[in-house]
PDB file of C-alpha atoms in Angstrom:
ATOM      1  CA  ALA A  43      29.097 -14.004  10.392  1.00 41.00           C
ATOM      2  CA  GLY A  44      31.132 -15.918  12.931  1.00 41.00           C
ATOM      3  CA  GLY A  45      32.051 -16.185  16.588  1.00 35.00           C
ATOM      4  CA  ILE A  46      29.877 -15.856  19.673  1.00 33.00           C
ATOM      5  CA  ARG A  47      27.276 -13.265  20.489  1.00 38.00           C
ATOM      6  CA  GLY A  48      29.029  -9.994  21.331  1.00 41.00           C
ATOM      7  CA  HIS A  49      32.091 -10.880  19.272  1.00 49.00           C
ATOM      8  CA  PHE A  50      30.727 -11.555  15.866  1.00 80.00           C
ATOM      9  CA  THR A  51      30.588  -9.189  12.937  1.00 87.00           C
ATOM     10  CA  THR A  52      28.147  -9.311  10.083  1.00 90.00           C
ATOM     11  CA  SER A  53      28.964  -8.302   6.542  1.00 89.00           C
ATOM     12  CA  MET A  54      26.498  -5.744   5.179  1.00 92.00           C
ATOM     13  CA  ARG A  55      28.114  -5.446   1.767  1.00 91.00           C
ATOM     14  CA  TYR A  56      24.766  -5.181  -0.012  1.00 93.00           C
ATOM     15  CA  ILE A  57      24.547  -1.698   1.544  1.00 92.00           C
ATOM     16  CA  HIS A  58      28.160  -0.764   0.861  1.00 88.00           C
ATOM     17  CA  GLU A  59      31.024  -2.943  -0.366  1.00 87.00           C
ATOM     18  CA  GLY A  60      33.257  -3.855   2.555  1.00 88.00           C
ATOM     19  CA  LEU A  61      30.816  -2.690   5.246  1.00 92.00           C
ATOM     20  CA  THR A  62      30.959  -4.870   8.354  1.00 91.00           C
ATOM     21  CA  LEU A  63      29.040  -4.226  11.571  1.00 93.00           C
ATOM     22  CA  SER A  64      29.480  -5.642  15.051  1.00 92.00           C
ATOM     23  CA  ASN A  65      26.438  -7.112  16.786  1.00 90.00           C
ATOM     24  CA  SER A  66      25.861  -3.959  18.800  1.00 93.00           C
ATOM     25  CA  GLU A  67      26.264  -1.732  15.749  1.00 94.00           C
ATOM     26  CA  LEU A  68      23.877  -3.893  13.736  1.00 94.00           C
ATOM     27  CA  ASP A  69      21.275  -3.946  16.511  1.00 94.00           C
ATOM     28  CA  LYS A  70      21.467  -0.156  16.773  1.00 96.00           C
ATOM     29  CA  ALA A  71      21.167   0.262  12.987  1.00 96.00           C
ATOM     30  CA  LYS A  72      18.148  -2.075  12.949  1.00 96.00           C
ATOM     31  CA  ARG A  73      16.380  -0.135  15.715  1.00 96.00           C
ATOM     32  CA  GLU A  74      17.032   3.224  14.089  1.00 97.00           C
ATOM     33  CA  GLU A  75      15.909   2.048  10.656  1.00 97.00           C
ATOM     34  CA  LYS A  76      12.792   0.424  12.076  1.00 97.00           C
ATOM     35  CA  ARG A  77      11.810   3.662  13.795  1.00 96.00           C
ATOM     36  CA  ARG A  78      12.524   5.735  10.685  1.00 97.00           C
ATOM     37  CA  VAL A  79      10.416   3.457   8.461  1.00 97.00           C
ATOM     38  CA  LEU A  80       7.547   3.286  10.964  1.00 97.00           C
ATOM     39  CA  ASP A  81       7.616   7.078  11.343  1.00 96.00           C
ATOM     40  CA  GLU A  82       6.985   7.222   7.584  1.00 97.00           C
ATOM     41  CA  GLY A  83       3.919   5.026   8.125  1.00 97.00           C
ATOM     42  CA  LYS A  84       5.500   2.022   6.425  1.00 98.00           C
ATOM     43  CA  LEU A  85       6.277  -1.620   7.117  1.00 98.00           C
ATOM     44  CA  THR A  86       9.388  -3.439   5.907  1.00 98.00           C
ATOM     45  CA  LEU A  87       8.740  -5.775   2.954  1.00 99.00           C
ATOM     46  CA  ILE A  88      11.117  -8.488   1.741  1.00 99.00           C
ATOM     47  CA  LEU A  89      10.455  -9.828  -1.751  1.00 99.00           C
ATOM     48  CA  ASP A  90      11.787 -12.971  -3.381  1.00 98.00           C
ATOM     49  CA  LEU A  91      12.463 -12.917  -7.136  1.00 98.00           C
ATOM     50  CA  ASP A  92      12.260 -16.311  -8.866  1.00 98.00           C
ATOM     51  CA  HIS A  93       8.766 -17.829  -9.074  1.00 98.00           C
ATOM     52  CA  THR A  94       7.511 -14.914  -6.948  1.00 98.00           C
ATOM     53  CA  LEU A  95       7.881 -11.733  -9.007  1.00 99.00           C
ATOM     54  CA  LEU A  96       9.214 -13.325 -12.186  1.00 99.00           C
ATOM     55  CA  ASN A  97      10.316 -16.488 -13.967  1.00 99.00           C
ATOM     56  CA  SER A  98      13.536 -17.041 -15.926  1.00 99.00           C
ATOM     57  CA  THR A  99      14.816 -19.799 -18.180  1.00 99.00           C
ATOM     58  CA  GLN A 100      18.145 -20.376 -19.897  1.00 98.00           C
ATOM     59  CA  PHE A 101      18.365 -20.478 -23.684  1.00 98.00           C
ATOM     60  CA  LYS A 102      19.550 -24.104 -23.507  1.00 98.00           C
ATOM     61  CA  GLU A 103      16.321 -25.090 -21.711  1.00 98.00           C
ATOM     62  CA  LEU A 104      14.202 -24.134 -24.736  1.00 98.00           C
ATOM     63  CA  THR A 105      13.522 -25.819 -28.046  1.00 97.00           C
ATOM     64  CA  GLN A 106      14.137 -23.787 -31.180  1.00 98.00           C
ATOM     65  CA  GLU A 107      10.375 -23.548 -31.667  1.00 98.00           C
ATOM     66  CA  GLN A 108       9.928 -22.142 -28.154  1.00 98.00           C
ATOM     67  CA  HIS A 109      12.825 -19.755 -28.710  1.00 97.00           C
ATOM     68  CA  ASP A 110      11.201 -18.425 -31.888  1.00 98.00           C
ATOM     69  CA  LEU A 111       7.810 -18.128 -30.182  1.00 98.00           C
ATOM     70  CA  LEU A 112       9.280 -16.029 -27.371  1.00 98.00           C
ATOM     71  CA  HIS A 113      10.940 -13.648 -29.815  1.00 98.00           C
ATOM     72  CA  ALA A 114       7.619 -13.287 -31.629  1.00 98.00           C
ATOM     73  CA  CYS A 115       5.889 -12.566 -28.293  1.00 98.00           C
ATOM     74  CA  ILE A 116       8.470  -9.920 -27.429  1.00 98.00           C
ATOM     75  CA  ALA A 117       7.994  -8.224 -30.802  1.00 98.00           C
ATOM     76  CA  HIS A 118       4.204  -8.300 -30.421  1.00 97.00           C
ATOM     77  CA  GLU A 119       4.371  -6.906 -26.893  1.00 97.00           C
ATOM     78  CA  GLN A 120       6.564  -4.031 -28.044  1.00 96.00           C
ATOM     79  CA  GLU A 121       4.054  -3.178 -30.777  1.00 96.00           C
ATOM     80  CA  GLU A 122       1.148  -3.190 -28.308  1.00 95.00           C
ATOM     81  CA  LEU A 123       2.799  -1.133 -25.552  1.00 95.00           C
ATOM     82  CA  LYS A 124       1.131   2.168 -24.814  1.00 93.00           C
ATOM     83  CA  GLU A 125       3.088   5.247 -23.790  1.00 92.00           C
ATOM     84  CA  GLY A 126       4.491   4.848 -20.290  1.00 90.00           C
ATOM     85  CA  GLU A 127       3.957   1.077 -20.185  1.00 94.00           C
ATOM     86  CA  LYS A 128       6.838  -1.342 -19.602  1.00 96.00           C
ATOM     87  CA  PRO A 129       7.281  -4.791 -21.169  1.00 97.00           C
ATOM     88  CA  HIS A 130       6.958  -7.990 -19.137  1.00 98.00           C
ATOM     89  CA  LEU A 131       8.952 -10.369 -21.370  1.00 99.00           C
ATOM     90  CA  TYR A 132      12.690  -9.948 -21.956  1.00 99.00           C
ATOM     91  CA  CYS A 133      15.487 -11.647 -23.867  1.00 99.00           C
ATOM     92  CA  LEU A 134      18.707 -11.062 -21.928  1.00 98.00           C
ATOM     93  CA  ARG A 135      21.304 -12.134 -24.470  1.00 97.00           C
ATOM     94  CA  HIS A 136      24.255 -11.056 -22.339  1.00 96.00           C
ATOM     95  CA  MET A 137      23.108 -13.461 -19.615  1.00 96.00           C
ATOM     96  CA  GLY A 138      21.791 -16.216 -21.861  1.00 97.00           C
ATOM     97  CA  PHE A 139      18.191 -16.386 -20.726  1.00 97.00           C
ATOM     98  CA  PHE A 140      14.643 -15.100 -21.082  1.00 99.00           C
ATOM     99  CA  THR A 141      12.789 -13.523 -18.163  1.00 99.00           C
ATOM    100  CA  LYS A 142       9.038 -13.027 -17.796  1.00 99.00           C
ATOM    101  CA  LEU A 143       7.696 -10.734 -15.083  1.00 99.00           C
ATOM    102  CA  ARG A 144       4.633 -11.956 -13.242  1.00 99.00           C
ATOM    103  CA  PRO A 145       1.371 -10.232 -14.256  1.00 98.00           C
ATOM    104  CA  TYR A 146       0.727  -7.047 -12.265  1.00 98.00           C
ATOM    105  CA  ALA A 147       4.356  -6.912 -11.058  1.00 99.00           C
ATOM    106  CA  PHE A 148       4.673  -3.187 -11.788  1.00 98.00           C
ATOM    107  CA  GLU A 149       1.294  -2.332 -10.274  1.00 98.00           C
ATOM    108  CA  PHE A 150       2.113  -4.430  -7.213  1.00 99.00           C
ATOM    109  CA  LEU A 151       5.478  -2.769  -6.638  1.00 99.00           C
ATOM    110  CA  GLU A 152       4.115   0.722  -7.119  1.00 98.00           C
ATOM    111  CA  ALA A 153       1.325   0.065  -4.612  1.00 98.00           C
ATOM    112  CA  VAL A 154       3.452  -1.603  -1.925  1.00 99.00           C
ATOM    113  CA  SER A 155       6.159   1.060  -2.152  1.00 98.00           C
ATOM    114  CA  LYS A 156       3.634   3.582  -0.801  1.00 98.00           C
ATOM    115  CA  ILE A 157       3.058   1.601   2.407  1.00 98.00           C
ATOM    116  CA  CYS A 158       6.263  -0.442   2.735  1.00 98.00           C
ATOM    117  CA  GLN A 159      10.008  -0.166   2.330  1.00 98.00           C
ATOM    118  CA  PRO A 160      10.760  -3.005  -0.133  1.00 98.00           C
ATOM    119  CA  TYR A 161      13.872  -5.189  -0.290  1.00 98.00           C
ATOM    120  CA  VAL A 162      14.787  -7.864  -2.826  1.00 98.00           C
ATOM    121  CA  TYR A 163      16.166 -11.028  -1.187  1.00 98.00           C
ATOM    122  CA  THR A 164      17.085 -13.867  -3.535  1.00 97.00           C
ATOM    123  CA  MET A 165      19.120 -17.065  -3.498  1.00 94.00           C
ATOM    124  CA  GLY A 166      20.455 -16.000  -6.909  1.00 93.00           C
ATOM    125  CA  ASP A 167      23.876 -14.430  -7.321  1.00 94.00           C
ATOM    126  CA  LYS A 168      24.549 -10.692  -7.185  1.00 94.00           C
ATOM    127  CA  ALA A 169      24.750 -10.112 -10.960  1.00 95.00           C
ATOM    128  CA  TYR A 170      21.414 -11.872 -11.509  1.00 97.00           C
ATOM    129  CA  ALA A 171      19.758 -10.105  -8.562  1.00 97.00           C
ATOM    130  CA  LYS A 172      20.790  -6.669  -9.789  1.00 97.00           C
ATOM    131  CA  GLU A 173      19.678  -7.418 -13.349  1.00 98.00           C
ATOM    132  CA  MET A 174      16.247  -8.590 -12.198  1.00 98.00           C
ATOM    133  CA  ALA A 175      15.835  -5.625  -9.849  1.00 98.00           C
ATOM    134  CA  LYS A 176      16.579  -3.340 -12.792  1.00 98.00           C
ATOM    135  CA  LEU A 177      13.800  -4.955 -14.857  1.00 98.00           C
ATOM    136  CA  LEU A 178      11.318  -4.554 -12.011  1.00 99.00           C
ATOM    137  CA  ASP A 179      12.478  -1.095 -10.975  1.00 98.00           C
ATOM    138  CA  PRO A 180      14.206   0.570 -13.955  1.00 96.00           C
ATOM    139  CA  ASP A 181      14.482   3.955 -12.244  1.00 95.00           C
ATOM    140  CA  GLY A 182      15.654   2.588  -8.896  1.00 95.00           C
ATOM    141  CA  LYS A 183      12.886   4.468  -7.087  1.00 96.00           C
ATOM    142  CA  ILE A 184      11.444   1.434  -5.305  1.00 98.00           C
ATOM    143  CA  PHE A 185      14.382  -0.655  -4.072  1.00 98.00           C
ATOM    144  CA  HIS A 186      17.003   2.111  -3.830  1.00 95.00           C
ATOM    145  CA  GLY A 187      19.790  -0.486  -3.867  1.00 94.00           C
ATOM    146  CA  ARG A 188      18.186  -2.711  -1.213  1.00 97.00           C
ATOM    147  CA  VAL A 189      19.025  -5.921  -3.097  1.00 97.00           C
ATOM    148  CA  ILE A 190      20.262  -8.912  -1.085  1.00 97.00           C
ATOM    149  CA  SER A 191      21.687 -11.876  -3.012  1.00 96.00           C
ATOM    150  CA  ASN A 192      23.067 -15.264  -2.036  1.00 92.00           C
ATOM    151  CA  ASN A 193      26.511 -13.656  -1.824  1.00 88.00           C
ATOM    152  CA  ASP A 194      25.259 -11.293   0.889  1.00 91.00           C
ATOM    153  CA  SER A 195      23.305 -13.745   3.053  1.00 88.00           C
ATOM    154  CA  THR A 196      24.744 -15.075   6.308  1.00 87.00           C
ATOM    155  CA  SER A 197      23.899 -18.584   5.069  1.00 85.00           C
ATOM    156  CA  SER A 198      24.119 -20.006   1.560  1.00 80.00           C
ATOM    157  CA  HIS A 199      21.147 -22.340   2.111  1.00 88.00           C
ATOM    158  CA  VAL A 200      18.529 -20.266   3.919  1.00 94.00           C
ATOM    159  CA  LYS A 201      17.328 -16.685   4.150  1.00 97.00           C
ATOM    160  CA  ASP A 202      17.081 -14.713   7.376  1.00 95.00           C
ATOM    161  CA  LEU A 203      15.982 -11.281   8.534  1.00 96.00           C
ATOM    162  CA  ASP A 204      19.275 -10.961  10.429  1.00 94.00           C
ATOM    163  CA  ILE A 205      20.768  -8.746   7.718  1.00 94.00           C
ATOM    164  CA  VAL A 206      17.629  -6.774   6.908  1.00 96.00           C
ATOM    165  CA  LEU A 207      17.590  -3.381   8.595  1.00 95.00           C
ATOM    166  CA  GLY A 208      14.411  -2.966  10.610  1.00 94.00           C
ATOM    167  CA  GLY A 209      12.500  -5.064  13.120  1.00 94.00           C
ATOM    168  CA  GLU A 210      10.971  -8.510  12.706  1.00 96.00           C
ATOM    169  CA  SER A 211       7.713  -7.345  14.299  1.00 96.00           C
ATOM    170  CA  SER A 212       7.096  -4.919  11.416  1.00 97.00           C
ATOM    171  CA  ALA A 213       8.463  -7.000   8.519  1.00 98.00           C
ATOM    172  CA  LEU A 214       6.517  -8.963   5.909  1.00 98.00           C
ATOM    173  CA  ILE A 215       8.068 -11.550   3.591  1.00 98.00           C
ATOM    174  CA  VAL A 216       6.684 -12.604   0.194  1.00 98.00           C
ATOM    175  CA  ASP A 217       8.208 -15.838  -1.105  1.00 98.00           C
ATOM    176  CA  ASP A 218       7.096 -19.013  -2.875  1.00 96.00           C
ATOM    177  CA  THR A 219       9.182 -21.245  -0.583  1.00 94.00           C
ATOM    178  CA  ASP A 220       8.646 -21.489   3.163  1.00 92.00           C
ATOM    179  CA  ARG A 221      11.552 -23.813   3.966  1.00 94.00           C
ATOM    180  CA  VAL A 222      14.163 -21.151   3.129  1.00 96.00           C
ATOM    181  CA  TRP A 223      12.826 -19.021   6.012  1.00 97.00           C
ATOM    182  CA  PRO A 224      13.127 -21.424   8.987  1.00 95.00           C
ATOM    183  CA  GLN A 225      13.498 -18.602  11.531  1.00 95.00           C
ATOM    184  CA  ASN A 226      10.919 -16.213  10.073  1.00 96.00           C
ATOM    185  CA  ARG A 227       7.893 -18.213   8.914  1.00 94.00           C
ATOM    186  CA  GLY A 228       5.591 -16.072  11.015  1.00 95.00           C
ATOM    187  CA  ASN A 229       6.398 -13.125   8.746  1.00 97.00           C
ATOM    188  CA  LEU A 230       5.785 -15.073   5.536  1.00 96.00           C
ATOM    189  CA  ILE A 231       3.105 -14.674   2.893  1.00 95.00           C
ATOM    190  CA  ARG A 232       3.674 -17.787   0.778  1.00 94.00           C
ATOM    191  CA  LEU A 233       2.359 -17.507  -2.750  1.00 93.00           C
ATOM    192  CA  ASP A 234       1.957 -20.078  -5.506  1.00 93.00           C
ATOM    193  CA  ARG A 235       4.965 -20.435  -7.792  1.00 96.00           C
ATOM    194  CA  TYR A 236       4.837 -18.629 -11.112  1.00 98.00           C
ATOM    195  CA  HIS A 237       5.797 -20.888 -14.018  1.00 98.00           C
ATOM    196  CA  PHE A 238       5.830 -19.150 -17.370  1.00 99.00           C
ATOM    197  CA  PHE A 239       8.433 -21.433 -18.968  1.00 99.00           C
ATOM    198  CA  PRO A 240       8.030 -25.213 -19.480  1.00 98.00           C
ATOM    199  CA  HIS A 241      11.374 -26.144 -17.924  1.00 98.00           C
ATOM    200  CA  SER A 242      10.475 -24.222 -14.780  1.00 98.00           C
ATOM    201  CA  ALA A 243       7.214 -26.133 -14.306  1.00 97.00           C
ATOM    202  CA  ALA A 244       8.841 -29.481 -15.091  1.00 97.00           C
ATOM    203  CA  SER A 245      11.578 -28.902 -12.508  1.00 96.00           C
ATOM    204  CA  PHE A 246       8.852 -28.747  -9.833  1.00 94.00           C
ATOM    205  CA  GLN A 247       6.969 -31.821 -11.121  1.00 93.00           C
ATOM    206  CA  GLN A 248       4.342 -29.614 -12.771  1.00 92.00           C
ATOM    207  CA  LYS A 249       4.969 -30.573 -16.379  1.00 91.00           C
ATOM    208  CA  GLY A 250       2.377 -29.064 -18.698  1.00 91.00           C
ATOM    209  CA  GLN A 251       1.333 -26.391 -16.191  1.00 93.00           C
ATOM    210  CA  SER A 252       3.443 -23.475 -17.429  1.00 97.00           C
ATOM    211  CA  VAL A 253       1.839 -20.487 -19.137  1.00 98.00           C
ATOM    212  CA  MET A 254       3.603 -21.382 -22.396  1.00 98.00           C
ATOM    213  CA  GLU A 255       2.073 -24.867 -22.259  1.00 97.00           C
ATOM    214  CA  ARG A 256      -1.390 -23.475 -21.534  1.00 96.00           C
ATOM    215  CA  ALA A 257      -1.779 -21.537 -24.774  1.00 95.00           C
ATOM    216  CA  MET A 258      -0.099 -18.451 -23.248  1.00 97.00           C
ATOM    217  CA  VAL A 259      -3.079 -17.861 -20.920  1.00 97.00           C
ATOM    218  CA  ASP A 260      -1.511 -15.938 -18.050  1.00 98.00           C
ATOM    219  CA  GLU A 261      -2.619 -15.113 -14.511  1.00 97.00           C
ATOM    220  CA  GLY A 262      -5.556 -12.744 -14.352  1.00 96.00           C
ATOM    221  CA  GLU A 263      -6.708 -13.515 -17.909  1.00 96.00           C
ATOM    222  CA  PRO A 264      -9.970 -15.326 -18.764  1.00 95.00           C
ATOM    223  CA  GLY A 265      -9.328 -19.030 -18.226  1.00 93.00           C
ATOM    224  CA  GLY A 266      -6.096 -18.341 -16.372  1.00 93.00           C
ATOM    225  CA  ASN A 267      -5.110 -18.608 -12.730  1.00 92.00           C
ATOM    226  CA  ARG A 268      -5.907 -15.914 -10.181  1.00 91.00           C
ATOM    227  CA  PRO A 269      -3.868 -12.671 -10.302  1.00 95.00           C
ATOM    228  CA  VAL A 270      -1.707 -13.812  -7.404  1.00 95.00           C
ATOM    229  CA  LEU A 271       0.155 -10.551  -6.827  1.00 97.00           C
ATOM    230  CA  LEU A 272      -3.139  -8.714  -6.378  1.00 96.00           C
ATOM    231  CA  ASP A 273      -4.125 -11.264  -3.719  1.00 93.00           C
ATOM    232  CA  VAL A 274      -0.801 -10.702  -1.959  1.00 96.00           C
ATOM    233  CA  LEU A 275      -1.230  -6.935  -2.223  1.00 96.00           C
ATOM    234  CA  ALA A 276      -4.583  -7.234  -0.449  1.00 93.00           C
ATOM    235  CA  VAL A 277      -2.920  -9.124   2.434  1.00 93.00           C
ATOM    236  CA  ILE A 278      -0.162  -6.517   2.743  1.00 96.00           C
ATOM    237  CA  GLU A 279      -2.660  -3.649   2.694  1.00 95.00           C
ATOM    238  CA  SER A 280      -4.796  -5.352   5.332  1.00 91.00           C
ATOM    239  CA  ALA A 281      -1.785  -6.055   7.579  1.00 93.00           C
ATOM    240  CA  HIS A 282      -0.586  -2.459   7.157  1.00 95.00           C
ATOM    241  CA  ARG A 283      -4.018  -1.117   8.015  1.00 91.00           C
ATOM    242  CA  SER A 284      -4.232  -3.279  11.139  1.00 90.00           C
ATOM    243  CA  TYR A 285      -0.706  -2.401  12.259  1.00 93.00           C
ATOM    244  CA  PHE A 286      -1.109   1.368  12.059  1.00 93.00           C
ATOM    245  CA  LYS A 287      -4.826   1.773  12.681  1.00 84.00           C
ATOM    246  CA  HIS A 288      -5.081  -0.633  15.588  1.00 68.00           C
ATOM    247  CA  GLY A 289      -1.509  -0.478  16.885  1.00 60.00           C
ATOM    248  CA  GLY A 290      -2.525   1.665  19.842  1.00 51.00           C
ATOM    249  CA  ASP A 291      -5.205  -0.829  20.902  1.00 55.00           C
ATOM    250  CA  ASN A 292      -2.710  -3.491  21.928  1.00 56.00           C
ATOM    251  CA  ASN A 293      -2.614  -2.631  25.671  1.00 62.00           C
ATOM    252  CA  GLY A 294       0.244  -0.254  25.054  1.00 64.00           C
ATOM    253  CA  GLU A 295       2.399  -2.972  23.496  1.00 79.00           C
ATOM    254  CA  GLU A 296       3.960  -2.591  20.081  1.00 87.00           C
ATOM    255  CA  PRO A 297       1.891  -4.354  17.400  1.00 92.00           C
ATOM    256  CA  ASP A 298       3.399  -7.372  15.664  1.00 94.00           C
ATOM    257  CA  VAL A 299       2.613  -8.299  12.055  1.00 94.00           C
ATOM    258  CA  ARG A 300       3.226 -11.966  12.877  1.00 94.00           C
ATOM    259  CA  THR A 301       0.193 -11.871  15.148  1.00 90.00           C
ATOM    260  CA  LEU A 302      -1.874  -9.594  12.930  1.00 88.00           C
ATOM    261  CA  LEU A 303      -1.488 -11.974   9.967  1.00 87.00           C
ATOM    262  CA  VAL A 304      -3.097 -14.911  11.728  1.00 83.00           C
ATOM    263  CA  ASN A 305      -4.934 -13.635  14.793  1.00 74.00           C
ATOM    264  CA  PRO A 306      -5.857  -9.951  14.788  1.00 62.00           C
ATOM    265  CA  ALA A 307      -8.379 -10.642  17.609  1.00 57.00           C
ATOM    266  CA  ARG A 308     -10.601  -7.640  16.945  1.00 54.00           C
ATOM    267  CA  SER A 309     -14.383  -7.702  17.060  1.00 47.00           C
ATOM    268  CA  ASP A 310     -14.839  -4.811  14.618  1.00 51.00           C
ATOM    269  CA  LEU A 311     -13.136  -6.449  11.625  1.00 58.00           C
ATOM    270  CA  PRO A 312     -15.318  -7.312   8.584  1.00 57.00           C
ATOM    271  CA  LEU A 313     -15.055 -11.091   9.040  1.00 58.00           C
ATOM    272  CA  SER A 314     -15.002 -11.232  12.844  1.00 62.00           C
ATOM    273  CA  GLY A 315     -17.006 -14.231  14.054  1.00 62.00           C
ATOM    274  CA  VAL A 316     -16.892 -15.903  10.631  1.00 65.00           C
ATOM    275  CA  LYS A 317     -15.415 -19.400  10.495  1.00 67.00           C
ATOM    276  CA  PHE A 318     -13.928 -20.356   7.118  1.00 65.00           C
ATOM    277  CA  MET A 319     -13.283 -23.695   5.498  1.00 65.00           C
ATOM    278  CA  MET A 320     -11.287 -23.438   2.275  1.00 61.00           C
ATOM    279  CA  SER A 321     -11.359 -26.134  -0.379  1.00 64.00           C
ATOM    280  CA  GLY A 322      -9.276 -26.383  -3.527  1.00 61.00           C
ATOM    281  CA  VAL A 323      -7.124 -23.376  -2.616  1.00 61.00           C
ATOM    282  CA  THR A 324      -3.927 -25.302  -1.890  1.00 62.00           C
ATOM    283  CA  SER A 325      -2.785 -28.793  -2.848  1.00 62.00           C
ATOM    284  CA  LEU A 326      -2.878 -31.656  -0.346  1.00 55.00           C
ATOM    285  CA  ALA A 327       0.918 -31.727  -0.515  1.00 60.00           C
ATOM    286  CA  GLU A 328       1.207 -28.096   0.569  1.00 63.00           C
ATOM    287  CA  ARG A 329       3.510 -27.842   3.602  1.00 64.00           C
ATOM    288  CA  SER A 330       2.218 -24.501   4.907  1.00 67.00           C
ATOM    289  CA  PRO A 331      -1.378 -23.920   3.750  1.00 70.00           C
ATOM    290  CA  GLU A 332      -1.848 -21.417   6.580  1.00 73.00           C
ATOM    291  CA  ARG A 333       0.614 -19.040   4.844  1.00 72.00           C
ATOM    292  CA  HIS A 334      -1.369 -18.894   1.568  1.00 75.00           C
ATOM    293  CA  PRO A 335      -2.360 -15.288   0.703  1.00 70.00           C
ATOM    294  CA  LEU A 336      -6.106 -15.981   0.468  1.00 74.00           C
ATOM    295  CA  ARG A 337      -6.119 -17.603   3.899  1.00 74.00           C
ATOM    296  CA  LEU A 338      -3.972 -14.825   5.375  1.00 75.00           C
ATOM    297  CA  LEU A 339      -6.262 -12.206   3.838  1.00 70.00           C
ATOM    298  CA  ALA A 340      -9.282 -13.790   5.502  1.00 71.00           C
ATOM    299  CA  SER A 341      -7.346 -13.999   8.787  1.00 71.00           C
ATOM    300  CA  THR A 342      -6.330 -10.328   8.720  1.00 70.00           C
ATOM    301  CA  LEU A 343      -9.998  -9.461   8.221  1.00 68.00           C
ATOM    302  CA  GLY A 344     -10.952 -11.390  11.351  1.00 66.00           C
ATOM    303  CA  ALA A 345     -11.950 -14.837  10.057  1.00 66.00           C
ATOM    304  CA  THR A 346     -11.024 -18.049  11.845  1.00 68.00           C
ATOM    305  CA  PHE A 347     -10.431 -21.530  10.435  1.00 64.00           C
TER     306      PHE A 347
END
């Protein structure tokens, strides 16, 4: 995008190659899409990929022993798959890396697609984004081509809802990094990073904390970390419920998920009047503890902190 307001155009090539809209055209498209999605009883949902829904590592970042272990895990998973189930661990030879989907990724996507219109929005390039979206949604029934990559964003360093069709007041964002959303933090559900591969954990000063380094004990398994995507799903379901069930109680004003996430201000919610103090949920170095899914879940249910 470039120029001043009223003269700029915005490339929307993730929708159709070469598509460019003026400000007025984009605003109109956003309003119409927001109304269409809300009329279907859905919110807009923007999903990050890396460390949020999955974790990838390049072949060169693995030892030969780790490489062999991953191939053995893939073979074992294929043997154990029941009819209709999809694998979570992949060797993508044509791209030179392994990818592991986060536990409950398929269940999460299936559930949110019933109450939200999901987008992928990643800082990765277009080829990577499309490949990952295909792993998560092999039939294309969830994203329907709504995949935004670094190449499509109006900035190469941050993400923004400016190119997402729909309205900010009815959009939720799920991402492991808050700083890439400087204009839209009120929409954010910030989850803990998923590190399956050792190099991934080490690159975030969490050496030894990857699933591979913890005897392959994954999220949701005995001895493992919480099933994070199920926590996030609970927040999304609660926000959706509040938006549509209580939307008419807002003095005639349109409800706003940014308010509902942190201050639903309703006396009939399950945790209304309850004051929470959380300990050990986020690290002391956490920049935005108020965006953690467990805290947001309590907030959407009426708790205060």
